[in-house]
Short mmCIF file of C-alpha atoms in Angstrom, two decimals:
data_model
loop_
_atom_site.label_atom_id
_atom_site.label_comp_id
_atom_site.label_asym_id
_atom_site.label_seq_id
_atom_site.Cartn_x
_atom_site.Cartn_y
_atom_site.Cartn_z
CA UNK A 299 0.00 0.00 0.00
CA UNK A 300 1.71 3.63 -1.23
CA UNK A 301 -0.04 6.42 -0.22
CA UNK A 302 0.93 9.92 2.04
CA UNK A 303 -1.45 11.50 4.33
CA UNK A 304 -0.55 15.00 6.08
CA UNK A 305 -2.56 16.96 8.43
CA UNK A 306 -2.29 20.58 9.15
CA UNK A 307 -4.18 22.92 10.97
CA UNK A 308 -5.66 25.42 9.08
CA UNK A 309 -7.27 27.78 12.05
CA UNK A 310 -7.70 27.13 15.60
CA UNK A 311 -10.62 23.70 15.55
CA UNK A 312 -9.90 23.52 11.63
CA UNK A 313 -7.39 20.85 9.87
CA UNK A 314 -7.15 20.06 6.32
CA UNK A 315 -5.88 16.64 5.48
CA UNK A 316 -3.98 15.56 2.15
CA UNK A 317 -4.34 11.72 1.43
CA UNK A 318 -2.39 11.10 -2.14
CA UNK A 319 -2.81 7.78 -4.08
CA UNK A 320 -1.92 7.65 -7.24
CA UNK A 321 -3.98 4.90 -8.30
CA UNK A 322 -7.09 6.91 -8.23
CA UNK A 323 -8.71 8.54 -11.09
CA UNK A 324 -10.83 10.55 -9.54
CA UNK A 325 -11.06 12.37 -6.24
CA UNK A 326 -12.92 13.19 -3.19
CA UNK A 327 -12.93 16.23 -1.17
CA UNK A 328 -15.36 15.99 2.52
CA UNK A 329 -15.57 18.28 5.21
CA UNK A 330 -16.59 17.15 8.83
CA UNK A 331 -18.14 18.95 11.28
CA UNK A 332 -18.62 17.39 14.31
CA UNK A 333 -20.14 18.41 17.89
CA UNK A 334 -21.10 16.97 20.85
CA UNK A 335 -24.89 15.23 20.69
CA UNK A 336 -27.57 17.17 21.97
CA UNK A 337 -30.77 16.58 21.48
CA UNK A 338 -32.08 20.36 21.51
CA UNK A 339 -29.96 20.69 18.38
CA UNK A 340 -29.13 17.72 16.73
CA UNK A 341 -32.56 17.78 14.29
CA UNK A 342 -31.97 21.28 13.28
CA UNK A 343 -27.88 20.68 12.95
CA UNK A 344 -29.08 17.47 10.25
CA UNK A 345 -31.39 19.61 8.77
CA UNK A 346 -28.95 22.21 7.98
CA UNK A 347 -26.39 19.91 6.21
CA UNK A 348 -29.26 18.91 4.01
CA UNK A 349 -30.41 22.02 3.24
CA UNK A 350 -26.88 23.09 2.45
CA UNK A 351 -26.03 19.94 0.57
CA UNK A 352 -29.06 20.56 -1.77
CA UNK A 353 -28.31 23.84 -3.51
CA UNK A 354 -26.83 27.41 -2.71
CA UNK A 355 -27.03 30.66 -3.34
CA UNK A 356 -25.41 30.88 -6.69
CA UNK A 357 -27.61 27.52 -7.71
CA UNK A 358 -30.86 28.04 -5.92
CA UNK A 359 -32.85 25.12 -7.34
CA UNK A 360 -31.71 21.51 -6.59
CA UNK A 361 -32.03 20.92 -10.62
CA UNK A 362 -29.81 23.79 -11.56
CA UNK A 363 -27.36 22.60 -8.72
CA UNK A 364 -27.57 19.11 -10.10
CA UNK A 365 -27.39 20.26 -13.76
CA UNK A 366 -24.01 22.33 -12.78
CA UNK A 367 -22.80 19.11 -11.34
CA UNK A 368 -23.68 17.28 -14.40
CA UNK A 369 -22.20 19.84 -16.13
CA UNK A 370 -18.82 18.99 -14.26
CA UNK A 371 -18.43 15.47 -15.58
CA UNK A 372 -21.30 13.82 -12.96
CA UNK A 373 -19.76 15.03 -10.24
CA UNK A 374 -21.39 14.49 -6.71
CA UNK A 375 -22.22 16.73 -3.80
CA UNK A 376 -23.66 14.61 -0.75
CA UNK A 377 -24.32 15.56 2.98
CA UNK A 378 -25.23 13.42 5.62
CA UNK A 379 -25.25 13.09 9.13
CA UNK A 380 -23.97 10.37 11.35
CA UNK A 381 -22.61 10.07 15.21
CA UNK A 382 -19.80 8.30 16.74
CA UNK A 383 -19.72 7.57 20.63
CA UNK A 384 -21.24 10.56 21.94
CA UNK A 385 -20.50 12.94 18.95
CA UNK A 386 -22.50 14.15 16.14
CA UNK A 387 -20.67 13.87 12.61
CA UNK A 388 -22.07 16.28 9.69
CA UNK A 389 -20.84 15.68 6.39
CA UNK A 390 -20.38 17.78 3.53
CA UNK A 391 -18.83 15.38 0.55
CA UNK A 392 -17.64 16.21 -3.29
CA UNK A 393 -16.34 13.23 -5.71
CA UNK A 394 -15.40 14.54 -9.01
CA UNK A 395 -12.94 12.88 -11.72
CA UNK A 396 -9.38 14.63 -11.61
CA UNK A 397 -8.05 17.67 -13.71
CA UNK A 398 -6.11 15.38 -15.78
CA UNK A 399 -8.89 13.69 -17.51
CA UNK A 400 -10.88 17.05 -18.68
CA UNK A 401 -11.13 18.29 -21.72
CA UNK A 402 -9.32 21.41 -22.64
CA UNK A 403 -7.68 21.53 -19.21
CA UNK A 404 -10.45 22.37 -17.64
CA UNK A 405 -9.94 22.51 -13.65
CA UNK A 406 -12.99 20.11 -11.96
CA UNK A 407 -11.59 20.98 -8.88
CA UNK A 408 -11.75 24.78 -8.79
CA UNK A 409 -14.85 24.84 -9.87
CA UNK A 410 -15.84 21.78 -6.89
CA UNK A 411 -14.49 23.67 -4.05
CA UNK A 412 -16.14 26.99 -5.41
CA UNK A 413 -19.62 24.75 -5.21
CA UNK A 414 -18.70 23.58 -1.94
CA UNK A 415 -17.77 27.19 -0.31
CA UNK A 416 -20.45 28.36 -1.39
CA UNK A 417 -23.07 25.97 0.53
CA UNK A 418 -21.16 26.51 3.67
CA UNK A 419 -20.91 30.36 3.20
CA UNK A 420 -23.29 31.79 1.20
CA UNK A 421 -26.39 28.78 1.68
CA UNK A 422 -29.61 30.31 -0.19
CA UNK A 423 -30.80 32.54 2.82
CA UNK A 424 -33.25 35.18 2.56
CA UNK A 425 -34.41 37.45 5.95
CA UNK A 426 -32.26 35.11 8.52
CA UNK A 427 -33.83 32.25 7.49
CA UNK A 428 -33.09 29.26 4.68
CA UNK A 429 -34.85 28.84 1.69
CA UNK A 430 -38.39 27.47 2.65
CA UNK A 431 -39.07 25.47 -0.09
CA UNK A 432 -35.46 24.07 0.13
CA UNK A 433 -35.78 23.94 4.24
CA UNK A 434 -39.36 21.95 3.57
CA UNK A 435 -37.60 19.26 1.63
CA UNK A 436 -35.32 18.57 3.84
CA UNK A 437 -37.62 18.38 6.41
CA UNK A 438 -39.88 16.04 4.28
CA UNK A 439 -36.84 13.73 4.05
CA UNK A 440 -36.00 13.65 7.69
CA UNK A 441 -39.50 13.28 9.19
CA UNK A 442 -39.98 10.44 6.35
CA UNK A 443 -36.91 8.49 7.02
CA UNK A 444 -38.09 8.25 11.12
CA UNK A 445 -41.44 7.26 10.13
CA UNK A 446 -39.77 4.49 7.60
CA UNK A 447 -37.18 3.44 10.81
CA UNK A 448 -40.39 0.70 11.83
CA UNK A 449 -40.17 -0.64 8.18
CA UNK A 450 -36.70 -2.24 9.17
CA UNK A 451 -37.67 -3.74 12.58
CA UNK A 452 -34.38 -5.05 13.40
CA UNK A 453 -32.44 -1.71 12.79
CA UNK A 454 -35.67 0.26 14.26
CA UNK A 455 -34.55 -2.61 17.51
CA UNK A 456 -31.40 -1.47 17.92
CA UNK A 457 -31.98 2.34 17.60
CA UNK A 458 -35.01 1.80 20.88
CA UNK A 459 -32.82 -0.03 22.70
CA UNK A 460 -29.83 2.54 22.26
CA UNK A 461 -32.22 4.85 24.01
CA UNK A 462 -32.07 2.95 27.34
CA UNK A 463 -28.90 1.12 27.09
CA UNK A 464 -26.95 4.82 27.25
CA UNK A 465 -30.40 6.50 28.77
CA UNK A 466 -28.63 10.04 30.28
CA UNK A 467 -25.95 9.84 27.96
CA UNK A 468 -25.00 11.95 24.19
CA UNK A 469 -25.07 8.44 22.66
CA UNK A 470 -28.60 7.61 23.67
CA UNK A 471 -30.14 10.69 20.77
CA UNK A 472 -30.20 9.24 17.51
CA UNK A 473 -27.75 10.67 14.82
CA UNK A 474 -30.28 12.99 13.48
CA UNK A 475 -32.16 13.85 16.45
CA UNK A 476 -35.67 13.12 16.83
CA UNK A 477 -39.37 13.65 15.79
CA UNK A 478 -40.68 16.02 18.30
CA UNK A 479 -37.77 18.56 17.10
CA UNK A 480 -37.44 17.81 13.82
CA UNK A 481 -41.17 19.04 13.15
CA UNK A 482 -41.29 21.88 15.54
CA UNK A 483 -38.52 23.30 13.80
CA UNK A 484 -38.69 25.89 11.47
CA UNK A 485 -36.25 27.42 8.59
CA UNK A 486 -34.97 30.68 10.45
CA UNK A 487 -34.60 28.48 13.81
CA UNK A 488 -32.04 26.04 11.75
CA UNK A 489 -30.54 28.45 9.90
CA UNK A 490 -29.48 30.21 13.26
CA UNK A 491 -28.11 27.03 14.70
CA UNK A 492 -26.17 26.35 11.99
CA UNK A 493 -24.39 29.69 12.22
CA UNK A 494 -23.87 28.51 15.33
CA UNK A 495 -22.36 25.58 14.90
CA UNK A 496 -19.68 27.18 12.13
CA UNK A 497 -18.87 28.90 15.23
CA UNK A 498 -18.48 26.42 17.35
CA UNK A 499 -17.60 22.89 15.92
CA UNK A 500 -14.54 21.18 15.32
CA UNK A 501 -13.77 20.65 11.81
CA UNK A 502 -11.73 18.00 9.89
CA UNK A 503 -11.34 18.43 5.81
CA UNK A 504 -10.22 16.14 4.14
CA UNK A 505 -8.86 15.85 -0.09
CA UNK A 506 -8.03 12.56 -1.34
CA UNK A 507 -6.51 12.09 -4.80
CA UNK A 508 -4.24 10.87 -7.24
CA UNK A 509 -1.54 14.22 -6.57
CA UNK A 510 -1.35 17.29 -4.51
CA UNK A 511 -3.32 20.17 -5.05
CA UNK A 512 -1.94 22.51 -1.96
CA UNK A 513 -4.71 25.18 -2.85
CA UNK A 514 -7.39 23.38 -1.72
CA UNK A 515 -6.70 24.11 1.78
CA UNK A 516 -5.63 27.46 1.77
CA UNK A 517 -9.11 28.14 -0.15
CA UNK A 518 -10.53 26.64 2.79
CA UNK A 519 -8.64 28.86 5.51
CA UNK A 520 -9.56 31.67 3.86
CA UNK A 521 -13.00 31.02 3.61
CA UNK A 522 -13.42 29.89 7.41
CA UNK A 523 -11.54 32.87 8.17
CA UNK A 524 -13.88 34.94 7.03
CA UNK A 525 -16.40 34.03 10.25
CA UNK A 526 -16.51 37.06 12.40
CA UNK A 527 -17.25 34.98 15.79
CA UNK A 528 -15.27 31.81 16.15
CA UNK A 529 -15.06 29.85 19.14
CA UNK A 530 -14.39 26.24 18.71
CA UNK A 531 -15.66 24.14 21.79
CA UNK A 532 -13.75 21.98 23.44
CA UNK A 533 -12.99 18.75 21.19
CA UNK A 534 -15.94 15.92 22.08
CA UNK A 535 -14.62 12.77 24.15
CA UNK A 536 -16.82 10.44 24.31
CA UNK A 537 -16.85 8.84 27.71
CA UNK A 538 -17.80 4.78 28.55
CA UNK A 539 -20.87 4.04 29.07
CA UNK A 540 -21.91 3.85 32.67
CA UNK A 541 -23.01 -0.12 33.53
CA UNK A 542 -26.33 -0.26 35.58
CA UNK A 543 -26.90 -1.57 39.15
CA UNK A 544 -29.01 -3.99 37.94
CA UNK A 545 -29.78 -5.38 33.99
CA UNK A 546 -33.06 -3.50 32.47
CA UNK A 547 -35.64 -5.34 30.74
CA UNK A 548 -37.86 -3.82 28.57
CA UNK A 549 -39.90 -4.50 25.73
CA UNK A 550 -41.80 -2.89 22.75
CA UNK A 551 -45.01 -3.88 20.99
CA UNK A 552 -45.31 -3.43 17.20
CA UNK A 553 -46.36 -4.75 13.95
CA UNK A 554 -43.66 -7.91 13.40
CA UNK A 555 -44.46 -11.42 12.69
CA UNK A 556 -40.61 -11.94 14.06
CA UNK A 557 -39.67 -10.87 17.69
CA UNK A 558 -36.43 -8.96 18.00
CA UNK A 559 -33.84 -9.12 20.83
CA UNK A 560 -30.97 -7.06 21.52
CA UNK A 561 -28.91 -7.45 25.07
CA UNK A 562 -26.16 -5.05 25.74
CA UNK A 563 -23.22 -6.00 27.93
CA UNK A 564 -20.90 -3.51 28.69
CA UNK A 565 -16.90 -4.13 29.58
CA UNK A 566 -14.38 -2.35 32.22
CA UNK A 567 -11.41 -3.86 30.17
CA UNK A 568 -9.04 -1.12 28.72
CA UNK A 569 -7.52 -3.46 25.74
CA UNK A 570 -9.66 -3.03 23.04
CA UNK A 571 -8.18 -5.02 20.70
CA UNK A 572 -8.50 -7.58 23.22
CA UNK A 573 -12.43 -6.90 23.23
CA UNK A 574 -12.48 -6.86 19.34
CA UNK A 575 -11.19 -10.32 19.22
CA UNK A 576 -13.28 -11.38 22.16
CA UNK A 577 -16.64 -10.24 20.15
CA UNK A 578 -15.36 -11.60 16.78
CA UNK A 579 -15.21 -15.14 18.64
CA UNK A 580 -18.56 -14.54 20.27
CA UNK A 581 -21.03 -13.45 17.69
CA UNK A 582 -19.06 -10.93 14.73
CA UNK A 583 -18.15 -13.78 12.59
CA UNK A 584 -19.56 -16.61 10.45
CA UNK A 585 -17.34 -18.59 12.73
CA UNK A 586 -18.56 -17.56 15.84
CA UNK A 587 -20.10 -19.13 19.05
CA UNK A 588 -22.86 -17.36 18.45
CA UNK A 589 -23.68 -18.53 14.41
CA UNK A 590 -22.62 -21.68 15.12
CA UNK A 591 -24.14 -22.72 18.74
CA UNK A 592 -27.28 -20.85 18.67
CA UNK A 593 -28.41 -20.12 15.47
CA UNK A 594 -27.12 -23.64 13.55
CA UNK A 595 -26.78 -26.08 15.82
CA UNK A 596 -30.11 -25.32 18.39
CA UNK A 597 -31.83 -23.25 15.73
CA UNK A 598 -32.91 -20.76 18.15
CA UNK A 599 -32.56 -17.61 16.35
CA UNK A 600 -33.34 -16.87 12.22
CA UNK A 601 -30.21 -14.39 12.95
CA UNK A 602 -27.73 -13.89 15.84
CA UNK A 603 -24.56 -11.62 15.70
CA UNK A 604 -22.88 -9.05 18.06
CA UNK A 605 -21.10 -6.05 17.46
CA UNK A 606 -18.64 -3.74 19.50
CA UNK A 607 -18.31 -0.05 20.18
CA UNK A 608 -14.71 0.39 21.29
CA UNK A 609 -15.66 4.38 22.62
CA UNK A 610 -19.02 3.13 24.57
CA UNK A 611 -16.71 -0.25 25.99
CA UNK A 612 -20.33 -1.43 25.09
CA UNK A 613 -21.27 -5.12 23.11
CA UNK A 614 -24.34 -5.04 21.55
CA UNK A 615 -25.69 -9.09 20.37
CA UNK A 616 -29.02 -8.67 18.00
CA UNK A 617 -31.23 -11.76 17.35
CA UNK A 618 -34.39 -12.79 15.65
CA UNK A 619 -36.65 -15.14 17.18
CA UNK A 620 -39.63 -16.44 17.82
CA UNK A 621 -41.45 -15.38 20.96
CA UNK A 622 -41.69 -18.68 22.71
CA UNK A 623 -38.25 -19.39 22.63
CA UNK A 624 -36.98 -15.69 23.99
CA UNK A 625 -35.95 -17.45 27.25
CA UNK A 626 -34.14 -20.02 25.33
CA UNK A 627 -32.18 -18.04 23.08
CA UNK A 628 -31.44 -15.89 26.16
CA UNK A 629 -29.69 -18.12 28.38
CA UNK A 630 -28.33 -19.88 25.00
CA UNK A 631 -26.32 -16.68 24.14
CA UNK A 632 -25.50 -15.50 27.62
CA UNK A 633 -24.08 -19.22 27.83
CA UNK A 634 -21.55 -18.37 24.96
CA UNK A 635 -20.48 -15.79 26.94
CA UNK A 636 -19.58 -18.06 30.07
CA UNK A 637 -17.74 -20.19 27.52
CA UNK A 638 -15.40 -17.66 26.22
CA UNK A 639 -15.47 -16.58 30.49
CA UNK A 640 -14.35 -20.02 30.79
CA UNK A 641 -11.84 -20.27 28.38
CA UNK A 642 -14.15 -22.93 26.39
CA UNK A 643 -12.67 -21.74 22.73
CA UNK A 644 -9.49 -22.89 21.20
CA UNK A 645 -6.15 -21.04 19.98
CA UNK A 646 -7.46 -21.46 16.41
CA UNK A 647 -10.60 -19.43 17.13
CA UNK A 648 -8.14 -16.75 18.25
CA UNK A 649 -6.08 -17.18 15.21
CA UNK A 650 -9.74 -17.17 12.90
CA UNK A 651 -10.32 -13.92 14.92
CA UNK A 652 -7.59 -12.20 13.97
CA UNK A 653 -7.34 -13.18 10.62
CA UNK A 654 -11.15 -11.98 9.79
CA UNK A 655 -10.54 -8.93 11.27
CA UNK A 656 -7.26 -7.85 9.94
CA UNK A 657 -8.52 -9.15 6.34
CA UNK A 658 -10.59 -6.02 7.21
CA UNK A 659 -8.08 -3.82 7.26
CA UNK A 660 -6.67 -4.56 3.41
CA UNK A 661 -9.67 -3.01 1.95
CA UNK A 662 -8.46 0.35 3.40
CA UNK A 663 -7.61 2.37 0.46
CA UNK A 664 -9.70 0.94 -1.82
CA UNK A 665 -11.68 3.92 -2.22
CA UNK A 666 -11.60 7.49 -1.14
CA UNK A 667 -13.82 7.29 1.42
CA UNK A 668 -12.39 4.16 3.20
CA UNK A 669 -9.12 6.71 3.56
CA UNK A 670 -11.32 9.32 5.57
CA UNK A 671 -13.29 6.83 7.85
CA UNK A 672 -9.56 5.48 8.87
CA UNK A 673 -8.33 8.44 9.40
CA UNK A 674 -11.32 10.49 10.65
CA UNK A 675 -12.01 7.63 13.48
CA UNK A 676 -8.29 7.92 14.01
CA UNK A 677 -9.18 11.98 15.09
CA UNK A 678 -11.42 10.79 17.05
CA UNK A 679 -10.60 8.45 19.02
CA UNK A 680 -7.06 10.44 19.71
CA UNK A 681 -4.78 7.78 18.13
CA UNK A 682 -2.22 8.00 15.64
CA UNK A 683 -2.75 4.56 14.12
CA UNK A 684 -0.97 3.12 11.23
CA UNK A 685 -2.63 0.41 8.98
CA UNK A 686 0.26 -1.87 10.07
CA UNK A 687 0.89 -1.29 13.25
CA UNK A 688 -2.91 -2.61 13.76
CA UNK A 689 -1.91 -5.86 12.52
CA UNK A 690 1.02 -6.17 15.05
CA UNK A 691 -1.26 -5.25 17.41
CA UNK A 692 -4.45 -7.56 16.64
CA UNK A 693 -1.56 -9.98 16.23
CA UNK A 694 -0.48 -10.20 19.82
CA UNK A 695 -3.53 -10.88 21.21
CA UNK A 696 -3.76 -14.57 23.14
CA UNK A 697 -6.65 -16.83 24.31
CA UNK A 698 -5.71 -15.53 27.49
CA UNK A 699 -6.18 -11.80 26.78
CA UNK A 700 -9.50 -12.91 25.58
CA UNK A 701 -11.02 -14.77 28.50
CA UNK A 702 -9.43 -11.37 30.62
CA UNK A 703 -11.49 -9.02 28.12
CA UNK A 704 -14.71 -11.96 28.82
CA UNK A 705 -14.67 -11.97 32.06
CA UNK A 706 -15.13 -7.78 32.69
CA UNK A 707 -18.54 -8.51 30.71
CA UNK A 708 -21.46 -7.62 32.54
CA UNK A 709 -25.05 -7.61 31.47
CA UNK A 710 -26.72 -4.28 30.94
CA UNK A 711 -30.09 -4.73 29.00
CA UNK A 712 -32.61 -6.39 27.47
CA UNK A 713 -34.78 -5.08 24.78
CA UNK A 714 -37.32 -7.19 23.46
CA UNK A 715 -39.15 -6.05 20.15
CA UNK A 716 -42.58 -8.39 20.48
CA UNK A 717 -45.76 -8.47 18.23
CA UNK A 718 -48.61 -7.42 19.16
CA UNK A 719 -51.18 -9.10 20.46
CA UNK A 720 -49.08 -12.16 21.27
CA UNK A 721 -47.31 -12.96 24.97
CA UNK A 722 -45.07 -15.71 25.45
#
């Protein structure tokens, strides 16, 4: 793998990073704004990177903004909003095909960045407020996308139980927010908080492309220098997630044939590459105790996998099953957790584990945007990683660095998804 990356700070809360690969043909340019979760502003802070991400002052319409994109080879402006721990990522993204392959050396990239300054810094805004009919799309498109959640009952599982598994916490509000905000919530209101948060955020930009182009981020300085008030808040940590006193059990009634069950055990071990091997062997792999115990061999579960957030120290394992056999598949998967407790797994499930994970980490650099995740999550989290020296690292974990990372597992909660109209 051949590639440079270089980060600079541009202004005080703003860095611009360079990622150069020569094997790409195209490139992708994506600022990052991120703040800390709250859920008096996270609908209006989503709403505003849509808005912004849809046209702009100098392209008012979303068809003439599209049609200039068009225009520059099908190039692409996205935005979209995500969270991390207890932090709320907005993202403003551009992929467009490099200078070298225009015709009559036309520059794709000045005219990309000009697109993208412009929806930061001069949005389509008239008296304080955003566009309405712009704002109202948006809006549409949020408040759709939450009703549409319940379509996909085991993600809609996962986001309800989120909500009690980190109740008091950032992490607990949904990436976007929620419904009561989102539709009290009206153009000037969002266009205010997004002043705000130009003001306030933290901001990573990143290029990634087949050379250097060094004026990107000076274009960028200049632009956020501009801002009259600028006070970047203190950089988000996100902290682990408190365990409770006792595990909660809850449950929610809705329209499934198919129950859904999600338990959340949460870990005091530091190590988490320790932990990532740990869950792999549990329930991330096709390997796992979890696949092959309770889902093949008992058949208690139509699907049963686990998943770990290294900020929250917090394993999430997601199942579908029947409603008579809840109990069942319960004390079925907290019994592959006693296993691995027990050191009931062998050295080549350790080895398997590392192998499917660090497989993983070859596809970084296959695109653009695997570059940025990497190296974004690296911000993040506060560690200077390096693609090999994760290897090394998943490398050196033993079986007995796994039972150690097992046995800080404690049970949290229990969300149960259950039809209605049925009990068990």
């Amino acid at each position: 793998m051949s590639f440079t990356h270089t980060r600079q700070e541009l202004l005080k809360g703003i860095y611009f990073n360079t990622i150069v690969d020569t094997k790409f043909k195209s490139n992708e340019i994506a600022i990052k704004m991120f703040t800390k979760l709250d859920v008096n502003t996270a609908s209006l802070n989503s709403l505003a990177i849509s808005t912004i991400g849809s046209a702009n002052n100098t392209y008012r319409t979303i068809a003439t903004f599209n049609k200039r994109l068009g225009e520059l080879y099908g190039s692409s402006i996205v935005s979209d909003v995500s969270k991390m721990g207890d932090t709320q990522i907005l993202t403003l993204a551009s992929r467009f095909i490099d200078d070298r392959f225009t015709f009559n050396g036309e520059s794709i990239t000045d005219s990309i960045v000009d697109m993208l300054i412009d929806c930061i810094f001069n949005p389509y805004v008239k008296d304080g407020a955003f566009n309405e009919e712009l704002f109202n799309i948006s809006k549409k498109e949020l408040l759709d996308a939450i009703e549409g959640e319940i379509n996909n009952k085991r993600a809609y599982a996962i986001i309800q139980s989120k909500k009690a598994i980190y109740r008091g916490e950032p992490a607990c509000i949904p990436s976007y927010g929620d419904k009561e905000h989102a539709i009290k919530s009206t153009a000037k209101e969002c266009y205010q908080a997004f002043i705000k948060l130009l003001a306030s955020c933290n901001i990573e930009i990143f290029y990634v492309g087949c050379e250097e182009k060094s004026n990107i981020g000076e274009r960028f300085k200049t632009s956020f220098a501009s801002l009259k008030e600028r006070n970047p808040e203190e950089f988000p940590i996100t902290q682990a997630s408190v365990i409770k006193s006792s595990v909660e059990e809850l449950s929610e009634c809705v329209e499934v044939n198919q129950a859904k069950m999600v338990l959340a055990l949460k870990t005091t071990h530091d190590n988490k590459y320790n932990n990532a091997i740990m869950n792999t062997i549990l329930g991330l792999s096709p390997f796992s105790k979890l696949f092959s115990n309770v889902r093949e061999k008992l058949s208690l579960c139509y699907y049963c996998q686990s998943s770990y957030d290294s900020l929250k120290k917090t394993i999430f394992i997601d199942s579908g099953v029947e409603l008579e056999n809840i109990e069942k598949a319960k004390e079925s998967i907290l019994q592959q957790v006693t296993d691995i407790q027990n050191g009931n797994f062998s050295n080549e499930d350790v080895q398997n584990a590392i192998a499917y994970l660090t497989n993983a980490l070859k596809s970084i650099g296959d695109t653009q945007s695997s570059y940025i995740s990497w190296y974004f999550n690296n911000i993040l989290i506060g560690e200077d990683r390096s693609i090999d020296g994760e290897y090394e690292k998943y490398r050196l974990v033993t079986k007995d660095d796994v039972i150690l990372s097992a046995k800080t597992l404690t049970l949290d909660t229990i969300f149960v998804l259950k039809p209605i109209g049925k009990e068990v």
